[in-house]
Coordinates of C-alpha atoms and ligand atoms in Angstrom, one line a residue:
M1 CA 5.5 -6.7 4.2
N2 CA 5.6 -8.1 0.9
K3 CA 3.1 -6.9 -1.9
R4 CA 0.6 -10.2 -1.5
A5 CA 0.3 -9.1 2.9
F6 CA 0.1 -6.3 1.9
L7 CA -2.7 -6.2 -0.5
E8 CA -4.2 -8.5 1.6
G9 CA -3.7 -5.9 4.3
F10 CA -6.0 -3.6 1.8
F11 CA -8.4 -5.1 2.1
T12 CA -8.6 -6.0 5.4
A13 CA -10.2 -3.2 7.0
S14 CA -12.7 -1.0 5.7
T15 CA -11.1 2.1 6.8
V16 CA -8.5 1.4 8.7
A17 CA -6.0 -1.2 6.9
F18 CA -2.5 -1.9 8.1
G19 CA -3.9 -2.1 12.3
G20 CA -2.4 1.5 12.1
H21 CA -3.6 4.6 11.4
F22 CA -1.2 7.0 9.7
M23 CA -2.0 10.6 9.7
W24 CA -0.7 12.4 8.4
Q25 CA 0.6 15.8 10.2
R26 CA 1.1 19.1 7.4
I27 CA 5.2 19.7 7.2
G28 CA 6.3 23.0 7.9
Q29 CA 4.5 25.6 5.2
Q30 CA 6.5 26.3 1.9
D31 CA 5.6 29.2 -0.1
P32 CA 1.9 29.0 -2.3
L33 CA 2.5 27.3 -5.4
I34 CA -0.6 28.5 -8.0
L35 CA 0.8 31.5 -9.5
N36 CA -1.6 34.4 -8.8
Q37 CA -3.1 36.9 -12.3
A38 CA -1.6 39.4 -11.0
T39 CA 1.8 37.5 -10.7
P40 CA 5.1 38.8 -12.8
R41 CA 6.0 35.8 -13.5
R42 CA 2.9 34.8 -14.5
P43 CA 4.1 33.0 -17.9
Q44 CA 2.7 35.8 -21.3
L45 CA 0.0 33.1 -23.3
M46 CA -1.9 33.8 -25.9
D47 CA -5.0 31.6 -27.2
T48 CA -4.5 28.7 -29.1
K49 CA -6.6 29.8 -31.5
S50 CA -4.6 33.4 -32.4
G51 CA -2.0 31.2 -34.2
I52 CA 0.1 33.2 -32.1
T53 CA 3.3 30.7 -30.6
R54 CA 2.6 30.8 -26.8
V55 CA 5.7 31.5 -24.1
G56 CA 6.5 29.8 -20.4
G57 CA 4.4 27.4 -19.2
F58 CA 6.8 24.2 -18.5
K59 CA 8.6 21.9 -21.1
F60 CA 7.9 18.2 -20.1
T61 CA 9.4 15.7 -22.4
P62 CA 7.0 12.8 -23.6
I63 CA 9.2 10.7 -22.1
E64 CA 8.3 11.9 -18.9
I65 CA 4.9 12.3 -19.2
Q66 CA 4.5 9.6 -19.9
S67 CA 6.2 8.6 -17.2
A68 CA 3.8 10.2 -14.6
Q69 CA 1.1 9.0 -16.0
P70 CA -1.6 6.1 -14.9
T71 CA -1.1 3.0 -15.7
R72 CA -4.7 1.7 -17.3
G73 CA -8.2 3.3 -16.8
I74 CA -8.8 6.6 -18.0
P75 CA -7.6 7.1 -20.6
T76 CA -6.4 10.6 -22.1
P77 CA -8.9 12.2 -23.2
A78 CA -8.1 13.5 -26.9
P79 CA -8.4 17.3 -28.1
V80 CA -12.6 17.4 -29.5
A81 CA -12.8 20.5 -31.5
Q82 CA -16.0 22.0 -30.5
S83 CA -17.0 24.8 -32.2
A84 CA -18.8 27.9 -30.2
D85 CA -22.3 27.0 -31.0
P86 CA -23.6 31.1 -31.0
A87 CA -27.9 29.7 -30.4
G88 CA -26.8 28.3 -27.0
I89 CA -25.5 31.2 -25.3
A90 CA -27.8 33.9 -27.6
G91 CA -29.2 34.5 -24.0
F92 CA -26.3 36.2 -22.2
S93 CA -25.2 39.0 -22.5
D94 CA -22.4 40.1 -20.1
L95 CA -18.6 39.3 -21.3
E96 CA -17.8 36.7 -18.6
V97 CA -20.5 34.4 -19.6
E98 CA -19.5 34.9 -23.1
N99 CA -16.1 33.6 -21.5
Y100 CA -16.0 31.2 -19.1
L101 CA -18.1 29.0 -22.4
R102 CA -15.2 29.4 -24.4
K103 CA -13.2 28.3 -22.1
I104 CA -15.3 25.3 -21.4
R105 CA -16.3 24.2 -24.4
N106 CA -12.5 24.6 -25.8
F107 CA -11.1 22.8 -22.2
D108 CA -8.7 21.7 -24.0
A109 CA -7.0 24.9 -25.3
V110 CA -5.3 27.9 -23.8
F111 CA -6.3 30.2 -23.1
A112 CA -4.2 33.5 -21.8
S113 CA -6.5 34.0 -18.2
D114 CA -5.4 30.6 -17.2
I115 CA -3.9 30.2 -13.9
Y116 CA -0.1 28.2 -13.9
L117 CA 1.0 26.3 -11.6
D118 CA 4.6 28.7 -10.0
P119 CA 7.6 27.1 -12.5
R120 CA 9.8 26.6 -9.9
Y121 CA 7.3 23.7 -8.9
E122 CA 7.9 21.8 -12.2
P123 CA 10.4 19.1 -11.1
L124 CA 7.9 18.8 -8.2
L125 CA 5.2 18.1 -10.4
L126 CA 7.0 15.8 -11.7
K127 CA 9.0 13.4 -9.4
T128 CA 5.4 13.6 -7.1
A129 CA 3.5 12.1 -10.3
Q130 CA 6.0 9.7 -11.2
H131 CA 6.4 8.6 -7.5
L132 CA 2.1 8.1 -7.6
A133 CA 2.6 6.1 -11.1
R134 CA 5.0 4.0 -8.9
V135 CA 2.8 3.0 -6.5
E136 CA 0.1 2.5 -8.9
A137 CA 2.8 0.1 -10.8
Y138 CA 3.9 -2.0 -8.3
I139 CA -0.3 -2.9 -6.0
G140 CA -1.9 -2.5 -9.7
H141 CA -4.4 -0.3 -10.8
G142 CA -8.2 -1.7 -9.6
N143 CA -6.0 -1.2 -5.5
F144 CA -5.2 2.1 -6.8
N145 CA -8.3 2.9 -7.3
L146 CA -9.5 2.6 -3.1
M147 CA -6.2 3.9 -1.9
S148 CA -6.0 6.5 1.1
F149 CA -3.2 8.5 1.3
D150 CA -2.4 7.0 5.0
E151 CA -1.9 3.9 2.8
M152 CA 0.1 4.8 -0.3
L153 CA 2.2 7.0 2.6
Q154 CA 2.7 2.9 3.8
S155 CA 3.3 1.5 0.7
G156 CA 6.6 4.0 0.6
R157 CA 7.4 2.6 3.8
D158 CA 7.6 -0.7 2.2
F159 CA 7.9 -1.6 -1.0
S160 CA 11.6 -0.1 -1.9
R161 CA 10.4 -0.1 -5.8
I162 CA 8.3 2.5 -4.3
G163 CA 10.1 3.9 -2.3
E164 CA 9.4 5.8 0.7
F165 CA 7.2 10.2 0.3
K166 CA 9.8 13.2 1.2
A167 CA 9.3 16.3 3.5
D168 CA 8.5 18.2 0.1
E169 CA 6.3 15.7 -2.2
L170 CA 4.2 15.4 0.7
N171 CA 3.9 19.5 0.6
F172 CA 3.6 19.5 -2.2
L173 CA -0.4 17.3 -2.1
E174 CA -1.1 19.2 0.2
E175 CA -0.8 22.3 -0.6
I176 CA -2.9 21.4 -4.8
F177 CA -5.3 19.3 -2.3
F178 CA -6.7 22.1 -0.1
A179 CA -5.7 25.0 -2.1
N180 CA -8.7 27.2 -3.7
P181 CA -9.8 26.1 -7.6
H182 CA -11.9 28.8 -7.5
R183 CA -8.7 31.3 -8.2
Y184 CA -7.9 28.7 -11.1
G185 CA -11.7 28.0 -12.3
F186 CA -12.7 25.0 -11.2
F187 CA -16.6 25.8 -9.6
G188 CA -17.2 22.7 -7.9
K189 CA -17.8 22.5 -4.5
K190 CA -15.6 20.1 -1.8
I191 CA -16.0 16.8 -1.4
S192 CA -13.7 15.6 1.4
S193 CA -12.3 18.5 3.8
E194 CA -9.8 16.0 4.6
I195 CA -6.7 14.4 2.8
T196 CA -6.8 11.3 4.9
E197 CA -10.4 10.4 4.2
S198 CA -10.8 7.4 2.9
I199 CA -12.7 5.2 1.0
A200 CA -14.4 1.7 3.4
K201 CA -13.1 -0.9 1.1
A202 CA -16.4 -3.0 2.9
E203 CA -19.0 -0.9 1.1
V204 CA -16.8 -1.4 -1.9
T205 CA -18.3 -4.3 -4.8
K206 CA -15.4 -5.1 -7.8
I207 CA -17.0 -5.1 -11.2
S208 CA -15.4 -7.5 -12.7
G209 CA -13.9 -7.2 -16.2
T210 CA -13.6 -3.5 -15.4
G211 CA -10.7 -3.6 -13.3
H212 CA -12.8 -0.8 -11.1
F213 CA -15.3 -0.2 -7.9
L214 CA -18.9 1.0 -7.1
L215 CA -20.4 1.7 -4.1
R216 CA -22.7 -0.8 -2.4
G217 CA -26.9 0.4 -2.8
E218 CA -27.1 2.9 -4.9
S219 CA -24.7 3.3 -7.4
L220 CA -24.6 0.1 -7.9
N221 CA -28.4 -0.2 -9.1
L222 CA -27.9 2.2 -11.3
Y223 CA -25.1 0.6 -13.0
E224 CA -26.5 -2.6 -13.3
Q225 CA -30.5 -1.6 -13.8
I226 CA -28.5 0.9 -16.7
K227 CA -27.0 -2.3 -18.2
R228 CA -30.2 -4.1 -17.8
D229 CA -32.4 -1.5 -19.4
V230 CA -29.5 -0.9 -22.2
G231 CA -28.3 -3.6 -23.3
G232 CA -24.4 -5.9 -22.8
Q233 CA -22.4 -3.0 -24.6
V234 CA -22.2 -0.6 -21.8
V235 CA -19.6 -0.1 -19.7
L236 CA -18.2 1.3 -16.3
T237 CA -15.1 2.8 -17.5
S238 CA -14.7 4.5 -13.8
G239 CA -16.0 3.8 -10.1
V240 CA -15.0 5.4 -6.8
R241 CA -12.4 6.9 -6.7
S242 CA -9.6 7.4 -3.8
I243 CA -8.2 11.2 -2.7
V244 CA -4.8 9.6 -4.5
K245 CA -6.2 8.5 -7.4
Q246 CA -8.4 11.8 -8.2
M247 CA -5.4 13.4 -7.0
H248 CA -2.6 11.1 -9.2
L249 CA -5.1 11.5 -12.6
F250 CA -5.2 15.8 -11.5
L251 CA -1.0 15.9 -11.6
A252 CA -1.1 13.6 -14.6
K253 CA -3.1 16.2 -16.6
T254 CA -1.0 19.2 -14.9
I255 CA 1.8 17.6 -16.7
E256 CA 0.3 17.0 -20.0
A257 CA -1.3 20.9 -19.8
N258 CA 2.4 22.0 -19.2
G259 CA 1.7 23.6 -15.8
N260 CA -1.9 24.9 -16.1
L261 CA -4.1 24.2 -13.8
S262 CA -6.9 26.0 -15.5
R263 CA -6.9 23.8 -18.5
S264 CA -6.8 20.5 -15.8
S265 CA -9.8 21.6 -13.8
R266 CA -11.4 21.3 -17.1
S267 CA -11.2 18.1 -18.0
L268 CA -10.7 17.3 -14.3
A269 CA -12.2 17.3 -11.1
P270 CA -9.3 18.2 -8.4
P271 CA -8.4 15.6 -5.8
G272 CA -11.2 16.3 -2.5
H273 CA -13.6 17.5 -4.7
S274 CA -14.7 15.1 -7.5
Y275 CA -17.5 12.9 -7.0
H276 CA -16.6 9.5 -7.6
G277 CA -15.4 9.4 -4.1
V278 CA -18.5 9.3 -3.4
G279 CA -20.5 7.9 -5.5
D280 CA -20.3 9.5 -8.8
F281 CA -19.2 7.0 -12.5
D282 CA -18.9 6.3 -15.5
I283 CA -19.2 4.7 -18.5
G284 CA -19.3 3.9 -21.8
K285 CA -19.6 1.3 -24.8
I286 CA -17.6 -1.5 -25.1
G287 CA -14.6 -1.2 -28.0
L288 CA -14.8 3.0 -28.4
G289 CA -11.6 3.4 -26.2
A290 CA -10.4 7.4 -25.6
R291 CA -13.5 8.2 -27.4
N292 CA -15.1 7.6 -24.5
F293 CA -14.4 9.8 -22.7
T294 CA -14.9 12.5 -25.3
A295 CA -18.1 14.5 -27.1
D296 CA -18.2 11.3 -29.0
F297 CA -19.9 9.2 -26.4
S298 CA -22.8 11.7 -27.0
T299 CA -23.5 10.2 -30.8
T300 CA -23.9 6.7 -29.6
D301 CA -27.7 4.6 -29.4
E302 CA -26.4 3.6 -26.4
Y303 CA -26.0 7.1 -25.1
K304 CA -29.1 8.3 -26.8
K305 CA -31.2 4.9 -24.6
I306 CA -29.4 6.3 -21.5
A307 CA -30.4 9.8 -21.9
G308 CA -34.3 8.4 -22.4
L309 CA -34.5 6.0 -19.6
G310 CA -35.9 9.2 -17.7
Y311 CA -34.0 8.7 -14.3
V312 CA -30.5 8.9 -14.7
D313 CA -28.8 12.0 -15.2
I314 CA -25.0 13.0 -15.8
R315 CA -23.3 15.5 -13.3
Y316 CA -21.2 18.1 -16.3
P317 CA -24.7 18.8 -18.7
T318 CA -23.5 21.6 -21.4
D319 CA -22.3 25.1 -20.7
N320 CA -23.2 23.6 -16.5
L321 CA -21.2 25.8 -14.6
F322 CA -18.8 24.2 -13.1
G323 CA -16.6 25.3 -14.8
V324 CA -16.2 21.2 -16.2
R325 CA -16.3 20.4 -19.9
F326 CA -18.7 18.2 -21.1
E327 CA -19.0 15.1 -20.2
P328 CA -21.5 12.8 -21.4
W329 CA -20.5 9.1 -19.7
H330 CA -20.4 11.1 -16.2
I331 CA -24.1 9.9 -14.3
K332 CA -24.6 11.7 -11.0
I333 CA -26.0 9.7 -7.8
S334 CA -27.9 12.1 -5.8
Ligands
LIG1 ZN1 -16.2 11.0 -13.8

């Protein structure tokens, strides 16, 4: 099969492409890949604020990190130095709540209680994320946003430049998908229960010039209404995203975070837990670049206008209960 035929097939069916549904079968069991806090192998870490050099964690090179990143799409958020606001937590006395807020406000910092992937999975994490990066590079950033797990498997079988996904990678993806993220500090609800769930391609619209898609109906209507009310500087920065796309973002973020799952999930919902799968979308300001995915976006006139519209809600406000940083750019669908 050539690439063009593949991509045509990609859009011919709403939920089932290629004339068949390649159900993923669980291939055996393997050791749990997420360390418990009680596990002696857990790296001993100090808070970054303490200034003590941490030991443990993964040690990826900048080239390895780069090779696993999405080709385009969500820019890596720049760490934002957010000083804790004592007034905001004045009402809380519980130390745990205080620690929780400290974490989501300093989402890119490393905390002693953060949970890591078992270091034995370091090569597999890198290999799998690089494999997903090859899929994205080959089929294109826009198409990859919608790619289902079965389509991912098929692309590996069809194209030697991608290469077939092997049992160790598939087990790893499955373990990540089915792990309970409460263990590492993410408290958002599970949106997709099956790894093979797919986005109905007949129900999405490509937003020109963005490489992203929106679900027709509420999402598309809301985006267009915001554009009308706020003006041309507002742009879609991420729309509907499949489980595979979220998987790649999450693994790439985890590599960047040296295996620290708590740190990656403070910035990005684990696969199966992202509301981007059901209609939420991200907006930004043209020209703001990667800062669209930082708290800086909330200082723009565009954000202030959006906040004043009265009909727009954001999914992750400051000090939310999901374990996620403040995301002023992430628009909530009811
Ligand atoms: Zn988002």
